PDB file of C-alpha atoms in Angstrom:
ATOM      1  CA  THR S   1     134.182 111.315 103.921  1.00  0.00           C
ATOM      2  CA  GLN S   2     132.477 114.178 102.083  1.00  0.00           C
ATOM      3  CA  LEU S   3     132.339 113.755  98.506  1.00  0.00           C
ATOM      4  CA  LEU S   4     131.486 117.112  97.768  1.00  0.00           C
ATOM      5  CA  GLU S   5     132.407 120.215 100.243  1.00  0.00           C
ATOM      6  CA  GLN S   6     131.312 123.504  99.805  1.00  0.00           C
ATOM      7  CA  SER S   7     133.170 127.086 101.298  1.00  0.00           C
ATOM      8  CA  PRO S   8     132.042 129.002 102.893  1.00  0.00           C
ATOM      9  CA  GLN S   9     129.892 127.381 105.052  1.00  0.00           C
ATOM     10  CA  PHE S  10     128.501 130.429 106.121  1.00  0.00           C
ATOM     11  CA  LEU S  11     128.412 133.536 104.676  1.00  0.00           C
ATOM     12  CA  SER S  12     126.792 137.137 105.997  1.00  0.00           C
ATOM     13  CA  ILE S  13     127.062 139.737 103.272  1.00  0.00           C
ATOM     14  CA  GLN S  14     125.256 142.990 103.139  1.00  0.00           C
ATOM     15  CA  GLU S  15     122.678 143.720 100.335  1.00  0.00           C
ATOM     16  CA  GLY S  16     124.406 144.979  97.430  1.00  0.00           C
ATOM     17  CA  GLU S  17     127.605 143.231  97.878  1.00  0.00           C
ATOM     18  CA  ASN S  18     128.911 139.845  95.456  1.00  0.00           C
ATOM     19  CA  LEU S  19     130.007 136.710  96.816  1.00  0.00           C
ATOM     20  CA  THR S  20     130.921 133.265  95.167  1.00  0.00           C
ATOM     21  CA  VAL S  21     130.316 130.174  96.748  1.00  0.00           C
ATOM     22  CA  TYR S  22     132.715 126.945  95.955  1.00  0.00           C
ATOM     23  CA  CYS S  23     131.756 122.904  95.324  1.00  0.00           C
ATOM     24  CA  ASN S  24     135.159 121.229  95.603  1.00  0.00           C
ATOM     25  CA  SER S  25     135.778 117.003  95.352  1.00  0.00           C
ATOM     26  CA  SER S  26     138.374 114.486  94.356  1.00  0.00           C
ATOM     27  CA  SER S  27     135.892 112.732  92.282  1.00  0.00           C
ATOM     28  CA  VAL S  28     134.549 113.560  88.584  1.00  0.00           C
ATOM     29  CA  PHE S  29     130.952 113.974  88.047  1.00  0.00           C
ATOM     30  CA  SER S  30     128.903 113.212  84.830  1.00  0.00           C
ATOM     31  CA  SER S  31     127.038 116.352  85.829  1.00  0.00           C
ATOM     32  CA  LEU S  32     126.167 118.872  88.735  1.00  0.00           C
ATOM     33  CA  GLN S  33     123.185 120.535  89.892  1.00  0.00           C
ATOM     34  CA  TRP S  34     122.505 123.677  92.238  1.00  0.00           C
ATOM     35  CA  TYR S  35     120.203 123.807  94.787  1.00  0.00           C
ATOM     36  CA  ARG S  36     117.926 126.377  96.884  1.00  0.00           C
ATOM     37  CA  GLN S  37     116.557 125.721 100.262  1.00  0.00           C
ATOM     38  CA  GLU S  38     114.802 127.792 102.127  1.00  0.00           C
ATOM     39  CA  PRO S  39     113.556 127.367 106.384  1.00  0.00           C
ATOM     40  CA  GLY S  40     111.162 124.737 106.694  1.00  0.00           C
ATOM     41  CA  GLU S  41     110.895 123.591 102.519  1.00  0.00           C
ATOM     42  CA  GLY S  42     112.494 121.184 100.532  1.00  0.00           C
ATOM     43  CA  PRO S  43     115.440 122.009  98.129  1.00  0.00           C
ATOM     44  CA  VAL S  44     114.494 123.731  94.899  1.00  0.00           C
ATOM     45  CA  LEU S  45     116.869 123.202  91.461  1.00  0.00           C
ATOM     46  CA  LEU S  46     118.778 126.483  90.659  1.00  0.00           C
ATOM     47  CA  VAL S  47     120.349 124.747  87.634  1.00  0.00           C
ATOM     48  CA  THR S  48     122.415 121.511  86.030  1.00  0.00           C
ATOM     49  CA  VAL S  49     125.234 122.026  84.737  1.00  0.00           C
ATOM     50  CA  VAL S  50     126.744 119.454  82.829  1.00  0.00           C
ATOM     51  CA  THR S  51     129.964 119.990  79.849  1.00  0.00           C
ATOM     52  CA  GLY S  52     133.652 120.585  82.036  1.00  0.00           C
ATOM     53  CA  GLY S  53     134.012 124.681  81.958  1.00  0.00           C
ATOM     54  CA  GLU S  54     130.275 125.169  80.981  1.00  0.00           C
ATOM     55  CA  VAL S  55     129.050 128.685  82.204  1.00  0.00           C
ATOM     56  CA  LYS S  56     125.632 129.288  82.763  1.00  0.00           C
ATOM     57  CA  LYS S  57     123.435 132.438  84.407  1.00  0.00           C
ATOM     58  CA  LEU S  58     120.579 132.607  85.985  1.00  0.00           C
ATOM     59  CA  LYS S  59     119.854 136.646  86.230  1.00  0.00           C
ATOM     60  CA  ARG S  60     122.307 137.136  88.882  1.00  0.00           C
ATOM     61  CA  LEU S  61     123.435 134.183  89.331  1.00  0.00           C
ATOM     62  CA  THR S  62     126.265 132.704  87.383  1.00  0.00           C
ATOM     63  CA  PHE S  63     127.071 129.244  87.860  1.00  0.00           C
ATOM     64  CA  GLN S  64     130.378 127.077  86.206  1.00  0.00           C
ATOM     65  CA  PHE S  65     131.552 123.529  86.355  1.00  0.00           C
ATOM     66  CA  GLY S  66     135.091 123.254  86.211  1.00  0.00           C
ATOM     67  CA  ASP S  67     136.746 122.026  83.105  1.00  0.00           C
ATOM     68  CA  ALA S  68     137.863 118.436  84.701  1.00  0.00           C
ATOM     69  CA  ARG S  69     134.133 118.367  86.438  1.00  0.00           C
ATOM     70  CA  LYS S  70     135.190 117.962  89.113  1.00  0.00           C
ATOM     71  CA  ASP S  71     134.021 121.199  90.719  1.00  0.00           C
ATOM     72  CA  SER S  72     131.689 124.614  90.526  1.00  0.00           C
ATOM     73  CA  SER S  73     131.448 127.677  91.703  1.00  0.00           C
ATOM     74  CA  LEU S  74     128.419 129.955  92.240  1.00  0.00           C
ATOM     75  CA  HIS S  75     128.889 133.567  92.172  1.00  0.00           C
ATOM     76  CA  ILE S  76     125.887 136.316  93.132  1.00  0.00           C
ATOM     77  CA  THR S  77     125.802 139.801  91.933  1.00  0.00           C
ATOM     78  CA  ALA S  78     124.016 142.310  93.699  1.00  0.00           C
ATOM     79  CA  ALA S  79     122.607 140.105  96.559  1.00  0.00           C
ATOM     80  CA  GLN S  80     119.389 140.829  97.441  1.00  0.00           C
ATOM     81  CA  PRO S  81     117.121 139.656 100.931  1.00  0.00           C
ATOM     82  CA  GLY S  82     115.673 137.202  99.165  1.00  0.00           C
ATOM     83  CA  ASP S  83     119.052 135.527  98.365  1.00  0.00           C
ATOM     84  CA  THR S  84     118.805 134.425 101.466  1.00  0.00           C
ATOM     85  CA  GLY S  85     119.190 130.428 101.854  1.00  0.00           C
ATOM     86  CA  LEU S  86     121.087 127.703 101.922  1.00  0.00           C
ATOM     87  CA  TYR S  87     122.507 126.650  98.966  1.00  0.00           C
ATOM     88  CA  LEU S  88     123.505 123.005  97.587  1.00  0.00           C
ATOM     89  CA  CYS S  89     125.302 121.705  95.063  1.00  0.00           C
ATOM     90  CA  ALA S  90     124.614 117.676  94.276  1.00  0.00           C
ATOM     91  CA  GLY S  91     126.750 115.824  91.775  1.00  0.00           C
ATOM     92  CA  ARG S  92     125.958 113.039  90.137  1.00  0.00           C
ATOM     93  CA  ARG S  93     128.656 109.708  88.914  1.00  0.00           C
ATOM     94  CA  ASP S  94     126.052 106.868  89.451  1.00  0.00           C
ATOM     95  CA  PRO S  95     122.808 107.055  87.214  1.00  0.00           C
ATOM     96  CA  SER S  96     120.576 106.790  89.886  1.00  0.00           C
ATOM     97  CA  LYS S  97     122.336 108.520  92.476  1.00  0.00           C
ATOM     98  CA  LEU S  98     122.271 112.495  93.711  1.00  0.00           C
ATOM     99  CA  THR S  99     125.088 113.107  95.718  1.00  0.00           C
ATOM    100  CA  PHE S 100     124.722 116.644  97.488  1.00  0.00           C
ATOM    101  CA  GLY S 101     127.754 119.054  98.920  1.00  0.00           C
ATOM    102  CA  THR S 102     127.798 119.826 102.702  1.00  0.00           C
ATOM    103  CA  GLY S 103     125.929 123.471 102.067  1.00  0.00           C
ATOM    104  CA  THR S 104     126.459 126.868 102.523  1.00  0.00           C
ATOM    105  CA  ARG S 105     124.111 129.350 104.751  1.00  0.00           C
ATOM    106  CA  LEU S 106     123.541 132.321 102.972  1.00  0.00           C
ATOM    107  CA  GLN S 107     122.615 135.488 104.810  1.00  0.00           C
ATOM    108  CA  VAL S 108     122.171 138.843 103.157  1.00  0.00           C
ATOM    109  CA  THR S 109     120.748 141.486 105.055  1.00  0.00           C
ATOM    110  CA  LEU S 110     119.809 145.272 104.315  1.00  0.00           C
TER     111      LEU S 110
ATOM    112  CA  ASP B   1      98.326 121.790  92.939  1.00  0.00           C
ATOM    113  CA  THR B   2     101.415 120.137  95.163  1.00  0.00           C
ATOM    114  CA  ALA B   3     104.099 118.246  93.029  1.00  0.00           C
ATOM    115  CA  VAL B   4     105.336 116.014  95.658  1.00  0.00           C
ATOM    116  CA  SER B   5     103.871 116.049  98.921  1.00  0.00           C
ATOM    117  CA  GLN B   6     104.714 114.635 102.495  1.00  0.00           C
ATOM    118  CA  THR B   7     101.887 113.712 105.308  1.00  0.00           C
ATOM    119  CA  PRO B   8     102.901 114.385 108.625  1.00  0.00           C
ATOM    120  CA  LYS B   9     104.479 117.549 108.361  1.00  0.00           C
ATOM    121  CA  TYR B  10     105.723 117.649 111.902  1.00  0.00           C
ATOM    122  CA  LEU B  11     105.885 114.172 114.101  1.00  0.00           C
ATOM    123  CA  VAL B  12     106.510 114.204 117.537  1.00  0.00           C
ATOM    124  CA  THR B  13     106.846 110.817 119.117  1.00  0.00           C
ATOM    125  CA  GLN B  14     108.473 108.266 122.020  1.00  0.00           C
ATOM    126  CA  MET B  15     111.245 106.159 121.826  1.00  0.00           C
ATOM    127  CA  GLY B  16     110.621 102.940 120.357  1.00  0.00           C
ATOM    128  CA  ASN B  17     107.372 103.148 118.214  1.00  0.00           C
ATOM    129  CA  ASP B  18     106.545 102.873 115.131  1.00  0.00           C
ATOM    130  CA  LYS B  19     105.586 105.957 112.465  1.00  0.00           C
ATOM    131  CA  SER B  20     105.248 106.040 108.220  1.00  0.00           C
ATOM    132  CA  ILE B  21     105.426 109.589 106.614  1.00  0.00           C
ATOM    133  CA  LYS B  22     103.413 109.255 103.443  1.00  0.00           C
ATOM    134  CA  CYS B  23     104.767 110.688  99.822  1.00  0.00           C
ATOM    135  CA  GLU B  24     102.591 111.150  96.662  1.00  0.00           C
ATOM    136  CA  GLN B  25     103.981 112.886  93.424  1.00  0.00           C
ATOM    137  CA  ASN B  26     101.599 114.021  90.514  1.00  0.00           C
ATOM    138  CA  LEU B  27     104.170 114.831  88.299  1.00  0.00           C
ATOM    139  CA  GLY B  28     104.785 111.817  86.201  1.00  0.00           C
ATOM    140  CA  HIS B  29     108.415 111.177  87.311  1.00  0.00           C
ATOM    141  CA  ASP B  30     109.455 107.158  87.453  1.00  0.00           C
ATOM    142  CA  THR B  31     111.528 107.491  89.846  1.00  0.00           C
ATOM    143  CA  MET B  32     111.093 109.074  93.508  1.00  0.00           C
ATOM    144  CA  TYR B  33     113.590 109.040  96.621  1.00  0.00           C
ATOM    145  CA  TRP B  34     114.136 109.406 100.222  1.00  0.00           C
ATOM    146  CA  TYR B  35     116.897 111.764 101.914  1.00  0.00           C
ATOM    147  CA  LYS B  36     117.362 112.130 105.515  1.00  0.00           C
ATOM    148  CA  GLN B  37     118.907 116.325 106.708  1.00  0.00           C
ATOM    149  CA  ASP B  38     120.674 115.853 109.857  1.00  0.00           C
ATOM    150  CA  SER B  39     120.915 118.977 112.343  1.00  0.00           C
ATOM    151  CA  LYS B  40     124.371 120.341 110.054  1.00  0.00           C
ATOM    152  CA  LYS B  41     121.386 120.027 106.677  1.00  0.00           C
ATOM    153  CA  PHE B  42     123.665 117.488 105.461  1.00  0.00           C
ATOM    154  CA  LEU B  43     121.655 115.855 102.866  1.00  0.00           C
ATOM    155  CA  LYS B  44     121.882 112.053 102.811  1.00  0.00           C
ATOM    156  CA  ILE B  45     119.973 109.839 100.615  1.00  0.00           C
ATOM    157  CA  MET B  46     118.884 107.190 101.915  1.00  0.00           C
ATOM    158  CA  PHE B  47     116.374 104.767  99.158  1.00  0.00           C
ATOM    159  CA  SER B  48     115.564 105.299  95.543  1.00  0.00           C
ATOM    160  CA  TYR B  49     113.251 104.108  93.552  1.00  0.00           C
ATOM    161  CA  ASN B  50     112.252 103.065  90.188  1.00  0.00           C
ATOM    162  CA  ASN B  51     108.859 102.497  88.641  1.00  0.00           C
ATOM    163  CA  LYS B  52     108.156 100.300  92.128  1.00  0.00           C
ATOM    164  CA  GLU B  53     111.071  98.988  92.100  1.00  0.00           C
ATOM    165  CA  LEU B  54     114.047  99.438  94.796  1.00  0.00           C
ATOM    166  CA  ILE B  55     117.183 100.807  93.441  1.00  0.00           C
ATOM    167  CA  ILE B  56     118.927 102.217  96.059  1.00  0.00           C
ATOM    168  CA  ASN B  57     119.481 101.306  99.940  1.00  0.00           C
ATOM    169  CA  GLU B  58     122.058 103.350 101.657  1.00  0.00           C
ATOM    170  CA  THR B  59     123.104 101.101 104.528  1.00  0.00           C
ATOM    171  CA  VAL B  60     120.018 102.540 105.939  1.00  0.00           C
ATOM    172  CA  PRO B  61     119.410 100.278 109.259  1.00  0.00           C
ATOM    173  CA  ASN B  62     116.462  97.488 108.722  1.00  0.00           C
ATOM    174  CA  ARG B  63     114.243  99.450 110.896  1.00  0.00           C
ATOM    175  CA  PHE B  64     113.794 101.518 107.981  1.00  0.00           C
ATOM    176  CA  SER B  65     111.592  99.870 105.102  1.00  0.00           C
ATOM    177  CA  PRO B  66     110.349 101.795 101.966  1.00  0.00           C
ATOM    178  CA  LYS B  67     106.861 100.754 100.645  1.00  0.00           C
ATOM    179  CA  SER B  68     106.365 102.201  97.231  1.00  0.00           C
ATOM    180  CA  PRO B  69     102.608 100.485  96.130  1.00  0.00           C
ATOM    181  CA  ASP B  70     102.783 102.637  93.064  1.00  0.00           C
ATOM    182  CA  LYS B  71     104.687 104.747  90.387  1.00  0.00           C
ATOM    183  CA  ALA B  72     103.477 108.056  92.468  1.00  0.00           C
ATOM    184  CA  HIS B  73     103.723 106.852  96.019  1.00  0.00           C
ATOM    185  CA  LEU B  74     106.774 106.132  97.920  1.00  0.00           C
ATOM    186  CA  ASN B  75     106.010 105.574 102.329  1.00  0.00           C
ATOM    187  CA  LEU B  76     108.766 105.307 104.649  1.00  0.00           C
ATOM    188  CA  HIS B  77     107.935 103.135 107.832  1.00  0.00           C
ATOM    189  CA  ILE B  78     110.797 103.416 111.096  1.00  0.00           C
ATOM    190  CA  ASN B  79     110.423 100.742 113.810  1.00  0.00           C
ATOM    191  CA  SER B  80     111.336 100.955 117.264  1.00  0.00           C
ATOM    192  CA  LEU B  81     112.309 104.875 116.919  1.00  0.00           C
ATOM    193  CA  GLU B  82     115.566 105.863 118.270  1.00  0.00           C
ATOM    194  CA  LEU B  83     116.548 109.372 119.655  1.00  0.00           C
ATOM    195  CA  GLY B  84     119.148 109.532 116.591  1.00  0.00           C
ATOM    196  CA  ASP B  85     116.858 109.403 113.769  1.00  0.00           C
ATOM    197  CA  SER B  86     115.074 112.968 114.701  1.00  0.00           C
ATOM    198  CA  ALA B  87     115.767 114.417 111.405  1.00  0.00           C
ATOM    199  CA  VAL B  88     113.773 115.771 108.183  1.00  0.00           C
ATOM    200  CA  TYR B  89     113.096 113.289 105.804  1.00  0.00           C
ATOM    201  CA  PHE B  90     112.778 114.533 102.767  1.00  0.00           C
ATOM    202  CA  CYS B  91     110.750 112.883  99.609  1.00  0.00           C
ATOM    203  CA  ALA B  92     111.359 113.267  96.009  1.00  0.00           C
ATOM    204  CA  SER B  93     111.202 112.557  92.661  1.00  0.00           C
ATOM    205  CA  SER B  94     112.727 112.701  89.057  1.00  0.00           C
ATOM    206  CA  PRO B  95     111.630 111.790  85.343  1.00  0.00           C
ATOM    207  CA  THR B  96     114.286 109.476  85.026  1.00  0.00           C
ATOM    208  CA  ARG B  97     117.791 108.219  86.115  1.00  0.00           C
ATOM    209  CA  GLY B  98     119.340 111.212  83.744  1.00  0.00           C
ATOM    210  CA  THR B  99     120.356 114.762  84.354  1.00  0.00           C
ATOM    211  CA  TYR B 100     116.944 115.956  85.924  1.00  0.00           C
ATOM    212  CA  GLY B 101     117.016 118.010  88.584  1.00  0.00           C
ATOM    213  CA  TYR B 102     114.984 116.673  91.684  1.00  0.00           C
ATOM    214  CA  THR B 103     112.116 117.806  92.819  1.00  0.00           C
ATOM    215  CA  PHE B 104     111.077 117.917  96.410  1.00  0.00           C
ATOM    216  CA  GLY B 105     108.836 117.627  99.431  1.00  0.00           C
ATOM    217  CA  SER B 106     108.521 120.007 101.875  1.00  0.00           C
ATOM    218  CA  GLY B 107     109.642 117.421 104.373  1.00  0.00           C
ATOM    219  CA  THR B 108     108.554 115.337 107.418  1.00  0.00           C
ATOM    220  CA  ARG B 109     110.753 116.693 110.723  1.00  0.00           C
ATOM    221  CA  LEU B 110     110.331 114.122 112.635  1.00  0.00           C
ATOM    222  CA  THR B 111     111.861 114.810 116.791  1.00  0.00           C
ATOM    223  CA  VAL B 112     112.183 111.407 119.087  1.00  0.00           C
ATOM    224  CA  VAL B 113     112.275 112.743 122.645  1.00  0.00           C
TER     225      VAL B 113
END
């Protein structure tokens, strides 16, 4: 059973389009993180959200933690080819362990 | 000046062999992890060590044995390799068990033939 389901699994869009990636669970998390992974590399942390309803912005990326702390979304405005990669959400219930989502592969073409 | 470094980057070996993957971090973090990423890109935790002490062992076969000689190193030894062990293995570290993010190495692609 996957604790964190991401949708969509794959997304192919053109430069300049907007998109939203969702991360859903039936479990409550004390915090949630988003990572981006490029081919041949490890995931790199983008953001951590802790409070229900929290919204954080990182340039063209907007992250939101659900009010009940069970879900999160990542919205990218005016996507660029450099945004291409595998986006992973990761939630923490146990202080010792981060559980990763199923991943969303994003491809942005010119 | 790599923060979390793993060696080797690629490992191709035959079934039944024993192999090791090494990991070192120079961030001064207290906690280190091993994750396995399968062909569908799902990342699953295998082990976690805090200050050289094992704190998580996620139902991993006994053929996998982590060793942490000090808090900057966490190595993974695998005995009697099987085809199903083929995956990318990532080492990661974090300052504490709080809300800090993980810093990952660049991974070791293990192929068992």
